[in-house]
Coordinates of C-alpha atoms and ligand atoms in Angstrom, one line a residue:
X1 CA -153.9 -124.5 10.1
X2 CA -150.5 -124.4 11.7
X3 CA -149.4 -121.1 12.5
X4 CA -146.5 -120.3 10.5
X5 CA -148.2 -120.6 7.3
X6 CA -149.6 -117.1 8.2
X7 CA -146.6 -116.2 8.7
X8 CA -145.3 -117.1 4.8
X9 CA -148.4 -115.9 3.0
X10 CA -151.3 -114.0 3.4
X11 CA -152.9 -115.3 0.7
X12 CA -155.6 -118.0 1.7
X13 CA -155.5 -119.8 -0.6
X14 CA -151.6 -119.9 -0.6
X15 CA -151.6 -120.8 2.9
X16 CA -154.1 -124.1 2.2
X17 CA -151.7 -125.1 -0.1
X18 CA -148.8 -124.5 2.5
X19 CA -150.8 -126.4 5.0
X20 CA -151.1 -129.5 2.9
X21 CA -147.5 -129.1 1.4
X22 CA -145.9 -129.4 5.5
X23 CA -148.6 -132.1 6.2
X24 CA -147.2 -134.3 2.8
X25 CA -143.6 -133.1 3.9
X26 CA -143.1 -131.3 0.4
X27 CA -140.7 -128.9 0.1
X28 CA -141.2 -125.0 -0.9
X29 CA -139.0 -122.1 -1.0
X30 CA -139.8 -120.9 2.3
X31 CA -138.6 -124.1 3.8
X32 CA -135.1 -124.0 1.7
X33 CA -135.2 -120.2 2.9
X34 CA -135.1 -121.5 6.3
X35 CA -132.7 -124.1 5.8
X36 CA -130.2 -121.4 4.3
X37 CA -130.5 -119.4 8.0
X38 CA -128.6 -117.7 9.0
X39 CA -127.3 -116.9 5.2
X40 CA -124.2 -115.4 4.7
X41 CA -123.5 -111.8 6.2
X42 CA -120.7 -110.8 3.5
X43 CA -123.0 -112.1 0.8
X44 CA -125.6 -109.8 2.5
X45 CA -123.8 -106.9 2.4
X46 CA -122.4 -107.1 -1.0
X47 CA -119.0 -107.6 0.7
X48 CA -117.5 -110.9 -1.0
X49 CA -115.8 -111.0 -5.0
X50 CA -115.2 -113.9 -6.6
X51 CA -114.2 -111.9 -9.7
X52 CA -110.4 -113.6 -9.9
X53 CA -108.6 -116.5 -8.7
X54 CA -106.6 -114.9 -6.3
X55 CA -109.6 -114.9 -4.6
X56 CA -112.8 -115.4 -3.5
X57 CA -112.2 -112.5 -1.4
X58 CA -114.0 -111.0 1.5
X59 CA -114.0 -107.6 3.6
X60 CA -114.5 -107.8 7.4
X61 CA -117.5 -105.1 8.0
X62 CA -115.9 -104.5 11.3
X63 CA -113.0 -103.4 10.6
X64 CA -111.1 -106.1 12.2
X65 CA -110.4 -108.2 9.3
X66 CA -109.3 -107.8 5.8
X67 CA -110.2 -104.6 4.4
X68 CA -108.9 -104.9 1.1
X69 CA -109.3 -107.9 -1.5
X70 CA -106.1 -109.6 -2.9
X71 CA -105.9 -107.4 -5.6
X72 CA -106.5 -104.3 -2.9
X73 CA -110.2 -103.9 -4.3
X74 CA -112.2 -102.0 -1.3
X75 CA -115.4 -102.5 -0.3
X76 CA -116.6 -99.3 -2.2
X77 CA -115.0 -101.4 -5.1
X78 CA -116.4 -104.9 -4.6
X79 CA -120.0 -103.6 -3.9
X80 CA -120.1 -101.5 -7.0
X81 CA -118.7 -104.2 -9.1
X82 CA -121.1 -106.6 -7.3
X83 CA -124.2 -104.5 -7.9
X84 CA -123.5 -103.8 -11.4
X85 CA -123.1 -107.4 -12.2
X86 CA -126.4 -107.8 -11.2
X87 CA -127.6 -104.6 -13.7
X88 CA -126.0 -106.3 -16.2
X89 CA -127.7 -109.7 -15.3
X90 CA -131.0 -108.3 -15.4
X91 CA -130.4 -106.3 -18.5
X92 CA -129.4 -108.7 -20.0
X93 CA -132.7 -111.2 -19.2
X94 CA -135.1 -108.4 -20.5
X95 CA -132.8 -108.0 -23.2
X96 CA -133.0 -111.1 -25.2
X97 CA -136.6 -111.4 -24.0
X98 CA -136.7 -108.5 -26.0
X99 CA -134.4 -109.5 -28.5
X100 CA -136.6 -113.0 -29.0
X101 CA -139.5 -111.2 -29.3
X102 CA -137.4 -109.1 -32.5
X103 CA -136.1 -111.9 -34.0
X104 CA -139.5 -113.4 -34.4
X105 CA -141.2 -110.5 -35.9
X106 CA -138.3 -110.7 -38.4
X107 CA -139.2 -114.1 -39.4
X108 CA -142.6 -113.1 -39.6
X109 CA -141.9 -110.6 -42.0
X110 CA -139.8 -112.9 -44.2
X111 CA -142.6 -115.2 -44.0
X112 CA -140.8 -117.6 -42.2
X113 CA -143.2 -118.0 -39.2
X114 CA -146.7 -119.3 -40.2
X115 CA -148.4 -119.4 -37.0
X116 CA -147.5 -116.0 -36.0
X117 CA -149.3 -112.9 -38.3
X118 CA -149.2 -108.9 -37.2
X119 CA -152.4 -108.3 -34.7
X120 CA -151.8 -104.5 -34.4
X121 CA -151.1 -103.4 -37.9
X122 CA -151.9 -99.5 -36.8
X123 CA -149.2 -99.9 -34.1
X124 CA -146.8 -101.6 -36.5
X125 CA -147.2 -98.4 -38.7
X126 CA -146.7 -95.6 -35.9
X127 CA -143.4 -97.8 -35.2
X128 CA -142.4 -97.4 -38.8
X129 CA -142.9 -94.1 -38.7
X130 CA -140.8 -93.8 -35.3
X131 CA -138.2 -95.2 -37.3
X132 CA -138.7 -93.6 -40.5
X133 CA -138.9 -96.7 -42.7
X134 CA -141.3 -98.3 -45.2
X135 CA -141.8 -101.7 -44.6
X136 CA -142.1 -104.0 -41.8
X137 CA -139.0 -105.9 -42.9
X138 CA -136.9 -102.7 -42.5
X139 CA -138.5 -102.1 -38.9
X140 CA -137.4 -105.4 -38.3
X141 CA -134.3 -105.0 -39.3
X142 CA -133.8 -101.7 -37.1
X143 CA -135.2 -103.1 -34.1
X144 CA -132.7 -105.9 -34.3
X145 CA -130.0 -103.7 -35.0
X146 CA -130.1 -101.7 -31.4
X147 CA -128.8 -104.6 -29.6
X148 CA -125.6 -104.5 -31.8
X149 CA -125.2 -101.0 -32.0
X150 CA -121.7 -99.4 -31.6
X151 CA -123.3 -96.1 -31.0
X152 CA -126.2 -94.6 -29.8
X153 CA -128.9 -93.5 -29.7
X154 CA -131.4 -96.3 -29.0
X155 CA -134.5 -94.7 -31.0
X156 CA -136.6 -95.4 -28.3
X157 CA -134.8 -93.6 -25.4
X158 CA -136.1 -90.3 -27.7
X159 CA -139.4 -91.2 -25.9
X160 CA -138.3 -89.8 -22.6
X161 CA -138.4 -86.0 -22.4
X162 CA -135.5 -83.7 -23.8
X163 CA -134.8 -82.4 -20.6
X164 CA -134.5 -86.2 -19.4
X165 CA -132.1 -86.9 -22.7
X166 CA -130.1 -83.9 -22.8
X167 CA -129.1 -85.0 -18.8
X168 CA -128.3 -88.5 -20.0
X169 CA -125.9 -86.9 -22.5
X170 CA -124.8 -84.5 -20.3
X171 CA -123.5 -87.4 -17.9
X172 CA -122.5 -89.4 -20.5
X173 CA -125.2 -92.2 -19.7
X174 CA -127.2 -92.2 -22.8
X175 CA -127.2 -95.8 -24.0
X176 CA -125.7 -97.1 -27.1
X177 CA -126.2 -100.7 -28.2
X178 CA -128.2 -102.8 -25.8
X179 CA -125.7 -105.5 -26.0
X180 CA -122.8 -103.1 -26.2
X181 CA -123.9 -101.3 -22.5
X182 CA -123.9 -105.4 -21.3
X183 CA -120.8 -106.4 -22.2
X184 CA -118.8 -103.3 -21.1
X185 CA -120.5 -103.7 -17.3
X186 CA -118.7 -107.2 -17.8
X187 CA -115.7 -105.8 -19.3
X188 CA -115.1 -102.9 -16.4
X189 CA -115.9 -105.5 -13.4
X190 CA -113.2 -107.9 -14.8
X191 CA -110.1 -107.5 -12.3
X192 CA -108.1 -104.5 -12.9
X193 CA -110.6 -102.7 -15.0
X194 CA -112.9 -100.1 -13.6
X195 CA -112.3 -99.2 -10.1
X196 CA -114.1 -96.0 -9.1
X197 CA -117.6 -96.7 -7.5
X198 CA -118.9 -93.7 -9.1
X199 CA -118.1 -94.4 -12.2
X200 CA -118.8 -97.9 -12.4
X201 CA -122.6 -97.4 -11.0
X202 CA -122.8 -94.5 -13.9
X203 CA -122.0 -97.4 -16.2
X204 CA -124.7 -99.2 -14.5
X205 CA -127.4 -96.7 -14.8
X206 CA -126.6 -96.6 -18.7
X207 CA -127.1 -100.1 -19.2
X208 CA -130.4 -100.1 -17.1
X209 CA -131.7 -97.1 -19.5
X210 CA -130.9 -99.8 -22.4
X211 CA -133.2 -102.0 -21.1
X212 CA -135.7 -100.1 -19.8
X213 CA -135.8 -97.8 -23.0
X214 CA -134.5 -100.6 -25.3
X215 CA -134.9 -104.1 -24.6
X216 CA -137.6 -104.2 -22.3
X217 CA -139.7 -101.5 -24.5
X218 CA -138.6 -103.4 -27.6
X219 CA -140.3 -106.7 -26.0
X220 CA -143.6 -104.5 -25.2
X221 CA -144.1 -103.1 -28.8
X222 CA -143.6 -106.0 -30.7
X223 CA -145.4 -108.1 -28.7
X224 CA -148.5 -106.0 -28.9
X225 CA -147.7 -105.5 -33.1
X226 CA -147.7 -109.6 -33.3
X227 CA -150.5 -110.4 -30.4
X228 CA -152.5 -107.2 -30.2
X229 CA -152.1 -104.3 -28.1
X230 CA -154.2 -105.1 -24.5
X231 CA -157.4 -103.6 -23.8
X232 CA -159.4 -103.9 -20.5
X233 CA -160.7 -107.2 -20.0
X234 CA -161.7 -109.2 -16.9
X235 CA -160.8 -112.6 -15.6
X236 CA -159.6 -114.2 -12.5
X237 CA -156.6 -114.8 -10.4
X238 CA -155.8 -117.3 -7.7
X239 CA -155.2 -121.5 -7.2
X240 CA -158.5 -121.4 -7.6
X241 CA -158.9 -120.8 -10.9
X242 CA -157.6 -124.6 -11.5
X243 CA -160.4 -126.9 -12.5
X244 CA -160.8 -130.3 -10.9
X245 CA -162.6 -132.1 -14.3
X246 CA -160.6 -130.4 -16.8
X247 CA -156.8 -130.9 -18.3
X248 CA -155.2 -128.2 -16.7
X249 CA -152.0 -126.9 -18.3
X250 CA -149.9 -123.7 -17.0
X251 CA -148.0 -121.4 -18.8
X252 CA -145.3 -119.8 -16.5
X253 CA -142.4 -117.6 -17.4
X254 CA -141.9 -114.4 -19.4
X255 CA -142.1 -115.1 -23.1
X256 CA -145.9 -114.9 -24.8
X257 CA -144.1 -116.6 -28.0
X258 CA -145.5 -120.1 -27.5
X259 CA -147.8 -119.5 -24.4
X260 CA -149.8 -117.8 -27.3
X261 CA -150.0 -120.3 -29.7
X262 CA -150.7 -123.3 -26.2
X263 CA -153.8 -121.2 -25.9
X264 CA -155.2 -121.2 -29.4
X265 CA -154.3 -125.1 -29.6
X266 CA -155.8 -125.5 -26.6
X267 CA -159.1 -124.3 -28.0
X268 CA -158.8 -126.6 -31.4
X269 CA -161.7 -128.9 -31.6
X270 CA -159.5 -131.8 -32.4
X271 CA -157.6 -131.1 -28.8
X272 CA -160.9 -130.5 -26.6
X273 CA -162.3 -134.2 -28.5
X274 CA -159.0 -135.4 -27.2
X275 CA -159.5 -133.9 -23.5
X276 CA -163.5 -135.7 -23.7
X277 CA -162.0 -139.0 -24.7
X278 CA -159.6 -138.8 -21.8
X279 CA -162.3 -138.2 -19.2
X280 CA -161.9 -134.7 -18.7
X281 CA -164.7 -132.1 -19.5
X282 CA -162.5 -130.0 -21.4
X283 CA -158.7 -127.9 -21.4
X284 CA -158.2 -125.2 -19.0
X285 CA -154.9 -123.0 -19.6
X286 CA -153.8 -120.5 -16.9
X287 CA -151.0 -118.7 -16.3
X288 CA -148.4 -118.4 -13.8
X289 CA -146.0 -115.3 -13.5
X290 CA -145.3 -112.7 -16.5
X291 CA -146.4 -115.4 -19.1
X292 CA -149.2 -115.2 -17.2
X293 CA -149.9 -111.7 -17.4
X294 CA -149.2 -111.9 -21.2
X295 CA -152.0 -114.3 -21.6
X296 CA -154.1 -112.7 -18.9
X297 CA -154.4 -109.3 -20.6
X298 CA -154.4 -110.6 -24.2
X299 CA -157.0 -113.0 -23.9
X300 CA -158.4 -112.8 -20.3
X301 CA -157.1 -116.7 -19.7
X302 CA -157.0 -116.8 -15.6
X303 CA -154.1 -116.7 -13.7
X304 CA -153.2 -119.7 -10.9
X305 CA -150.7 -116.9 -9.3
X306 CA -147.3 -115.1 -8.7
X307 CA -143.7 -116.2 -8.5
X308 CA -143.9 -118.0 -4.8
X309 CA -147.2 -120.0 -6.2
X310 CA -145.5 -122.3 -8.8
X311 CA -144.7 -124.8 -6.0
X312 CA -147.9 -124.6 -4.4
X313 CA -150.1 -124.9 -7.8
X314 CA -148.1 -128.1 -9.0
X315 CA -148.8 -129.4 -5.6
X316 CA -152.8 -129.1 -6.0
X317 CA -152.1 -132.6 -7.7
X318 CA -154.3 -131.1 -10.7
X319 CA -151.7 -130.1 -12.9
X320 CA -151.2 -131.9 -16.3
X321 CA -148.4 -129.9 -17.7
X322 CA -146.6 -127.1 -16.1
X323 CA -144.8 -125.4 -19.5
X324 CA -141.6 -123.2 -18.7
X325 CA -140.3 -120.9 -21.0
X326 CA -137.9 -118.4 -19.3
X327 CA -137.1 -116.4 -15.9
X328 CA -138.2 -116.9 -12.4
X329 CA -139.1 -120.4 -13.0
X330 CA -138.0 -122.6 -9.8
X331 CA -135.2 -125.6 -10.7
X332 CA -136.9 -126.9 -7.9
X333 CA -140.3 -127.9 -9.6
X334 CA -138.9 -131.0 -11.4
X335 CA -138.3 -132.8 -8.0
X336 CA -141.9 -131.6 -6.7
X337 CA -143.8 -132.4 -10.1
X338 CA -141.6 -136.0 -9.6
X339 CA -144.0 -136.1 -6.4
X340 CA -147.3 -136.0 -9.0
X341 CA -148.5 -136.5 -12.5
X342 CA -147.4 -133.4 -13.5
X343 CA -144.9 -133.1 -16.6
X344 CA -142.9 -130.5 -16.2
X345 CA -141.8 -129.4 -19.7
X346 CA -139.2 -127.1 -20.8
X347 CA -139.6 -125.0 -24.0
X348 CA -136.7 -122.4 -24.5
X349 CA -133.0 -123.4 -26.3
X350 CA -131.9 -121.5 -23.4
X351 CA -133.8 -123.0 -20.7
X352 CA -133.6 -126.6 -19.5
X353 CA -134.1 -128.0 -15.9
X354 CA -133.5 -131.1 -13.6
X355 CA -136.5 -133.4 -14.1
X356 CA -137.9 -131.5 -17.0
X357 CA -139.1 -133.2 -20.3
X358 CA -137.7 -130.6 -23.3
X359 CA -139.8 -129.7 -26.1
X360 CA -138.1 -127.2 -27.9
X361 CA -139.5 -124.3 -29.2
X362 CA -138.9 -122.4 -32.7
X363 CA -140.8 -120.2 -34.1
X364 CA -140.7 -121.3 -37.7
X365 CA -142.8 -124.7 -35.7
X366 CA -144.6 -123.1 -33.0
X367 CA -147.9 -124.1 -33.6
X368 CA -146.9 -127.4 -34.0
X369 CA -145.0 -127.4 -30.7
X370 CA -147.8 -125.8 -29.2
X371 CA -150.3 -129.0 -30.4
X372 CA -147.7 -131.4 -29.3
X373 CA -147.7 -130.0 -25.8
X374 CA -151.2 -129.9 -25.0
X375 CA -151.5 -133.1 -26.5
X376 CA -149.0 -134.6 -24.1
X377 CA -151.0 -132.8 -21.0
X378 CA -154.4 -134.2 -22.6
X379 CA -153.0 -137.8 -22.4
X380 CA -151.4 -137.3 -18.7
X381 CA -154.7 -137.0 -17.5
X382 CA -155.8 -140.1 -17.2
X383 CA -152.5 -140.7 -14.8
X384 CA -154.0 -138.0 -12.7
X385 CA -154.3 -139.5 -9.0
X386 CA -157.8 -138.2 -7.4
X387 CA -157.0 -138.7 -3.8
X388 CA -153.7 -136.5 -4.6
X389 CA -155.8 -133.6 -5.8
X390 CA -157.0 -130.4 -3.7
X391 CA -157.7 -127.4 -5.7
X392 CA -158.4 -124.1 -3.0
X393 CA -161.7 -122.8 -3.6
X394 CA -160.6 -119.3 -3.4
X395 CA -160.3 -117.2 -7.0
X396 CA -161.1 -113.1 -7.1
X397 CA -161.9 -111.8 -10.4
X398 CA -160.1 -108.8 -11.6
X399 CA -159.7 -106.2 -14.5
X400 CA -156.5 -106.1 -16.7
X401 CA -154.8 -104.6 -20.0
X402 CA -154.5 -101.2 -19.4
X403 CA -151.9 -100.4 -22.0
X404 CA -151.1 -97.0 -22.2
X405 CA -153.2 -97.0 -25.5
X406 CA -156.3 -98.6 -23.3
X407 CA -155.8 -95.8 -20.3
X408 CA -155.7 -92.9 -23.2
X409 CA -159.3 -94.5 -24.4
X410 CA -160.4 -94.9 -21.2
X411 CA -159.6 -91.4 -20.5
X412 CA -161.8 -90.5 -23.6
X413 CA -159.0 -90.0 -26.3
X414 CA -156.6 -87.6 -24.2
X415 CA -154.9 -87.9 -21.1
X416 CA -156.4 -84.4 -20.4
X417 CA -158.8 -85.7 -17.8
X418 CA -156.0 -87.2 -15.8
X419 CA -154.0 -84.2 -15.7
X420 CA -157.1 -82.3 -14.9
X421 CA -157.8 -84.6 -12.0
X422 CA -154.0 -84.2 -10.8
X423 CA -153.8 -80.5 -11.2
X424 CA -157.5 -80.4 -9.3
X425 CA -155.9 -82.6 -6.3
X426 CA -158.5 -85.1 -6.6
X427 CA -155.7 -87.7 -8.0
X428 CA -152.8 -86.5 -5.7
X429 CA -150.3 -88.5 -7.8
X430 CA -148.9 -91.9 -9.4
X431 CA -147.4 -94.8 -7.7
X432 CA -145.7 -97.7 -9.8
X433 CA -145.9 -100.6 -7.6
X434 CA -144.3 -104.0 -9.4
X435 CA -142.0 -106.5 -8.9
X436 CA -141.7 -110.5 -7.3
X437 CA -142.3 -112.2 -4.2
X438 CA -139.5 -113.0 -1.9
X439 CA -140.3 -115.6 0.9
X440 CA -137.8 -113.1 2.9
X441 CA -141.5 -111.2 3.3
X442 CA -144.8 -112.7 3.8
X443 CA -145.7 -113.6 0.1
X444 CA -148.0 -110.3 -0.8
X445 CA -148.3 -108.6 1.9
X446 CA -145.7 -106.0 1.1
X447 CA -147.4 -105.6 -2.3
X448 CA -150.9 -105.7 -0.8
X449 CA -150.6 -103.1 2.1
X450 CA -148.4 -100.8 0.4
X451 CA -151.3 -100.6 -3.2
X452 CA -153.8 -99.9 -0.2
X453 CA -152.6 -97.5 1.4
X454 CA -151.9 -95.6 -2.1
X455 CA -154.9 -95.7 -3.1
X456 CA -156.6 -94.8 0.4
X457 CA -154.4 -91.3 0.3
X458 CA -155.7 -91.1 -3.3
X459 CA -152.4 -91.9 -5.6
X460 CA -153.1 -93.6 -8.8
X461 CA -151.5 -97.1 -8.6
X462 CA -150.0 -98.8 -12.3
X463 CA -149.0 -102.2 -11.8
X464 CA -147.2 -104.8 -13.4
X465 CA -145.6 -108.5 -13.1
X466 CA -146.3 -110.4 -9.5
X467 CA -147.6 -107.1 -7.8
X468 CA -150.2 -106.7 -10.4
X469 CA -150.6 -110.1 -9.6
X470 CA -150.9 -110.0 -5.7
X471 CA -153.3 -107.1 -6.0
X472 CA -155.5 -109.3 -8.1
X473 CA -155.8 -111.8 -5.9
X474 CA -156.9 -109.2 -3.2
X475 CA -159.6 -107.9 -5.5
X476 CA -157.8 -104.4 -6.0
X477 CA -157.9 -104.9 -9.7
X478 CA -161.6 -104.1 -9.9
X479 CA -164.0 -101.1 -10.4
X480 CA -165.6 -102.1 -7.1
X481 CA -161.8 -101.5 -5.2
X482 CA -162.5 -97.9 -5.9
X483 CA -164.4 -97.6 -2.8
X484 CA -160.7 -98.6 -0.7
X485 CA -159.9 -95.3 -2.4
X486 CA -159.8 -92.1 -0.9
X487 CA -162.9 -89.7 -1.8
X488 CA -161.1 -87.9 -5.0
X489 CA -159.3 -91.0 -6.7
X490 CA -163.1 -92.9 -6.1
X491 CA -164.7 -89.9 -7.5
X492 CA -162.2 -90.2 -10.6
X493 CA -162.6 -94.5 -10.9
X494 CA -166.4 -94.6 -10.3
X495 CA -166.8 -91.9 -13.2
X496 CA -164.4 -93.6 -15.9
X497 CA -165.2 -97.3 -14.4
X498 CA -162.0 -98.1 -14.2
X499 CA -160.0 -99.7 -11.1
X500 CA -158.1 -97.5 -8.7
X501 CA -155.0 -99.8 -9.6
X502 CA -154.4 -100.5 -13.1
X503 CA -152.9 -103.2 -14.5
X504 CA -150.1 -102.5 -17.3
X505 CA -148.9 -105.9 -17.8
X506 CA -145.4 -108.1 -17.2
X507 CA -142.0 -106.9 -16.2
X508 CA -141.2 -105.9 -19.5
X509 CA -144.2 -103.5 -19.7
X510 CA -142.9 -101.5 -16.9
X511 CA -141.5 -100.0 -20.4
X512 CA -145.5 -98.8 -21.0
X513 CA -145.5 -97.0 -17.2
X514 CA -142.2 -95.2 -18.7
X515 CA -144.2 -94.2 -21.8
X516 CA -146.8 -93.1 -19.7
X517 CA -144.8 -91.1 -17.0
X518 CA -142.8 -89.2 -20.5
X519 CA -146.4 -88.6 -21.9
X520 CA -147.4 -86.9 -18.6
X521 CA -144.4 -84.7 -18.1
X522 CA -144.4 -83.5 -21.7
X523 CA -148.1 -82.6 -21.7
X524 CA -146.7 -80.6 -18.3
X525 CA -143.9 -79.5 -20.0
X526 CA -141.5 -80.9 -17.0
X527 CA -139.0 -83.6 -16.7
X528 CA -140.2 -87.4 -15.6
X529 CA -138.2 -86.2 -11.9
X530 CA -141.3 -83.1 -11.5
X531 CA -144.0 -85.3 -11.6
X532 CA -145.7 -86.1 -8.6
X533 CA -145.1 -89.6 -9.0
X534 CA -143.0 -92.9 -6.9
X535 CA -142.2 -96.1 -7.3
X536 CA -142.2 -99.5 -5.6
X537 CA -141.0 -103.0 -5.7
X538 CA -142.0 -104.1 -2.0
X539 CA -140.8 -107.8 -2.1
X540 CA -138.4 -107.9 -5.2
X541 CA -135.6 -110.6 -5.7
X542 CA -134.6 -110.5 -9.0
X543 CA -132.0 -109.4 -10.8
X544 CA -133.8 -107.8 -13.4
X545 CA -135.8 -106.0 -10.5
X546 CA -132.2 -104.7 -10.2
X547 CA -131.7 -103.3 -13.2
X548 CA -135.7 -102.2 -13.5
X549 CA -135.0 -100.2 -10.3
X550 CA -131.8 -98.7 -11.6
X551 CA -133.6 -97.3 -14.9
X552 CA -136.7 -96.0 -13.1
X553 CA -134.4 -94.0 -11.0
X554 CA -132.4 -93.5 -14.0
X555 CA -135.3 -91.9 -16.0
X556 CA -136.1 -89.7 -12.5
X557 CA -138.2 -91.5 -10.3
X558 CA -138.1 -91.9 -6.7
X559 CA -138.4 -95.9 -5.7
X560 CA -139.0 -97.6 -2.5
X561 CA -137.3 -101.0 -2.2
X562 CA -138.8 -103.3 0.4
X563 CA -136.0 -105.8 0.6
X564 CA -132.7 -104.7 1.0
X565 CA -130.1 -104.9 -1.8
X566 CA -126.6 -106.4 -1.2
X567 CA -124.8 -102.7 -1.0
X568 CA -124.8 -101.6 2.7
X569 CA -121.1 -103.1 2.9
X570 CA -120.0 -99.8 1.2
X571 CA -121.4 -97.0 2.9
X572 CA -120.2 -94.8 -0.3
X573 CA -122.7 -96.8 -2.8
X574 CA -125.3 -97.0 0.1
X575 CA -125.5 -93.3 0.3
X576 CA -124.7 -92.9 -3.8
X577 CA -128.0 -94.4 -4.2
X578 CA -130.2 -93.2 -1.7
X579 CA -129.2 -89.4 -1.3
X580 CA -126.3 -88.9 -4.1
X581 CA -128.2 -90.0 -7.1
X582 CA -131.1 -87.1 -6.7
X583 CA -128.1 -84.6 -7.5
X584 CA -127.3 -86.1 -10.5
X585 CA -130.6 -87.9 -11.9
X586 CA -133.0 -86.3 -9.8
X587 CA -134.2 -89.1 -8.2
X588 CA -132.9 -92.0 -5.7
X589 CA -133.7 -95.2 -4.1
X590 CA -135.1 -95.3 -0.3
X591 CA -135.3 -99.0 1.4
X592 CA -138.0 -99.7 3.7
X593 CA -139.4 -102.7 4.3
X594 CA -142.3 -101.9 6.0
X595 CA -145.5 -101.1 3.5
X596 CA -147.3 -98.7 5.2
X597 CA -143.8 -97.0 6.0
X598 CA -142.9 -97.3 1.9
X599 CA -146.4 -95.9 1.3
X600 CA -145.2 -93.1 3.5
X601 CA -142.1 -92.4 2.1
X602 CA -144.0 -92.4 -1.6
X603 CA -146.9 -89.7 -0.8
X604 CA -144.3 -87.2 1.2
X605 CA -142.6 -87.5 -2.1
X606 CA -145.6 -87.1 -4.3
X607 CA -146.6 -84.2 -1.9
X608 CA -143.4 -82.5 -1.9
X609 CA -143.3 -82.3 -6.1
X610 CA -147.1 -81.3 -6.1
X611 CA -145.6 -78.0 -3.9
X612 CA -142.4 -77.6 -6.1
X613 CA -145.3 -78.0 -9.4
X614 CA -147.4 -75.3 -7.3
X615 CA -150.4 -77.9 -7.5
Ligands
LIG701 FE1 -110.2 -110.7 -4.8 FE2 -109.9 -108.5 -6.5 FE3 -110.0 -111.0 -7.1 FE4 -111.9 -109.8 -6.5 S1 -110.6 -109.6 -8.1 S2 -111.5 -111.8 -5.9 S3 -111.0 -108.7 -4.7 S4 -108.0 -110.4 -5.7
LIG702 S1 -142.1 -112.8 -12.8 S2 -139.2 -111.2 -12.2 S3 -140.6 -112.8 -9.9 S4 -142.0 -109.7 -10.8 FE1 -141.5 -111.4 -13.8 FE2 -142.4 -111.9 -10.8 FE3 -140.2 -110.8 -10.6 FE4 -140.3 -112.8 -11.8

C-alpha cells in the first residue's frame, strides 16, 4: 500500500479503496484538493468580495495593496458579509429540507400522499398541543406558516430555557419567520446596505437560530411523526456492508422522504424475485451520509460510509444504483459512475447532476418512483463486471437511534439518573461532536481521536452526521466501547447498557441535541450556557456546518472547529467570534485542528462550568 493513503484516511476500508483508486487512475476528492494547491489566500481569509460588478475586490492582508473595495468596504465588512452568506446558505439548506418534510406532512393530512402514514401518533399529538391546534391539518398549516411568518416567534424556539429566550429578545435576535431571516441576510449583504460587522453578525445569529430551533427542528419532528421516532437498534457500518452477491443500492443525501420508500420497495417479494431472476441472491440497500443516518436509525439499514466515502463506494464496482436526493452529493459522481456499470440516479426536483439519470420524486407518487428506481437497479445487476468488483471486507457493528425520547427511556423514564451522574461527577459533562469530513484533515482522524479523548475523560458524547458514522466505523457506538471510557462514564454506560457515544441522527437532528440541552438546563434551573457542555465539528466543510456552529453558539454552547473558517482576514470578526461573543450570547468559538488539543479545550470548559455550578 502506498504511504499517502494513510495520510488521507485512518479508516482501513477507505485506505484499501484509495489504494485501488490510485492504481486504477480513478480521481477522488483528495486528488482534486491536491490539484487546487495552493488554494486562494484571499478566499481562505475571507477577503474577496463579488457582491457587485464593480468588483471582484480583494483586500491585501499585508496592508501593502488595497485596504478597501471599490465601494469602500473594509476587510471587516467583507469578511462579515461573506460569513453571513455562508450562514444563509446553510440555514436555507436545512430549512428547505424541513419545508419538504412539512409539505409532505400537509399532503398526508389532505389524503394526497398515499405512500405515507403517520407512524408516531403520540408525537403528533404532543406537537398539536404545543401549537394549540386540534387537527392534523391545522398542525400542518401552522408549521408551514413558520417559514413565511413576518413576525415571530417561531414556536419551537420556546423550547429553549426562558433565560435564553429573554436574552435573544434583548439582543434582537429572536427570529421571525425562517425564510424572512435568510432573505434579510441576502438583503443586508447586498452592496451598500448593512456595513457594520457586529450588526451583520447578530443577523447571522438570528438566521441560524431560525435554522436550529426552526427549520432543522421541524425536519426532525415531522420525520419522526411520519417515519417513527428512532429507538436503539443495531446495525453495521463501512464499505464492507456492500454485498458481493446482491443488488446494491446506495441511498445518499439528506432527506428520508424517498429513501424510506426505497427501503420498503426493495423488501417487496416481487422485487426480490426479480433480483433472483437476474442472478442476485437479494437486494441490499445501504446508506451514505445523512440519508444513511435516517434509514440507519429507523430501520437498521447498514451504512456504507460518510461524506468522503461516496466516491470510494462507487469505486467498489459493486453498486448497481447510487440514488441521491439533496446536499453533500459530489458532482464528480457522474463521471466516476461512468467508469463502472453504476447508475447514478438523481431524484430531487431541486438537484440535477452531470452524468445522472433523473427519476424525479414527488410525494404523491413516491412509492411508484421508489419501485421504478429499485427495478432499474435490479435490472442493472447483469451489467456488473465481476473483474472490477472489490469490496473491502471491513465493517463494524454499531448501536444507533438515541432520540431524546429513547435516551429518557434508557434512563428509566426521566433525566434524573443522567443529572445525578453529572452532579456526582461520574459523568463530567456532555460533548456534542458533529459535522462533515474534509480532505484537508485526514479522513475520520479528527472525529475519532477527539471523541476517544472525550470519553476517556468521562465526557458523554452525543453525535450526529458524518461524525456519527466515523464513530460507528471505529466501534465507538457499541456498549463495549465503554471499556475505552474513564471509570465514571464506563460505570454509567455498563449500568444502562448504552455506548459512551450516543448516535442521535442526521445533521438536522442536531435539533435533538438542542432539545436535550434545554431539558437538562431546565431541570437544573439554569441557562444552556451554564451547562458543563461543549460542541465540536472536527472536520467540517459545508455551509450548513457554519449555520450549525452559529446556532449552537447562539444557544450558549462553546464550540471548537477543526478546520479554519474563512474569517481570519478580519481580526475584528475573528475576535468577536472567539471571545466577544461570550459577553453577548454566553458562548464563543475556538479553532483547533489537533483533535487532542480540541478535546482539552472542551474538557477545560466543562470543568470550569462545573466549578461555576458548584459541582
Ligand atoms: Fe467590491 Fe464593494 Fe462591490 Fe464588494 S460590494 S465587489 S467590495 S465594490
Ligand atoms: S452529511 S453536512 S458532510 S455531516 Fe449531513 Fe456529512 Fe456534513 Fe453533509
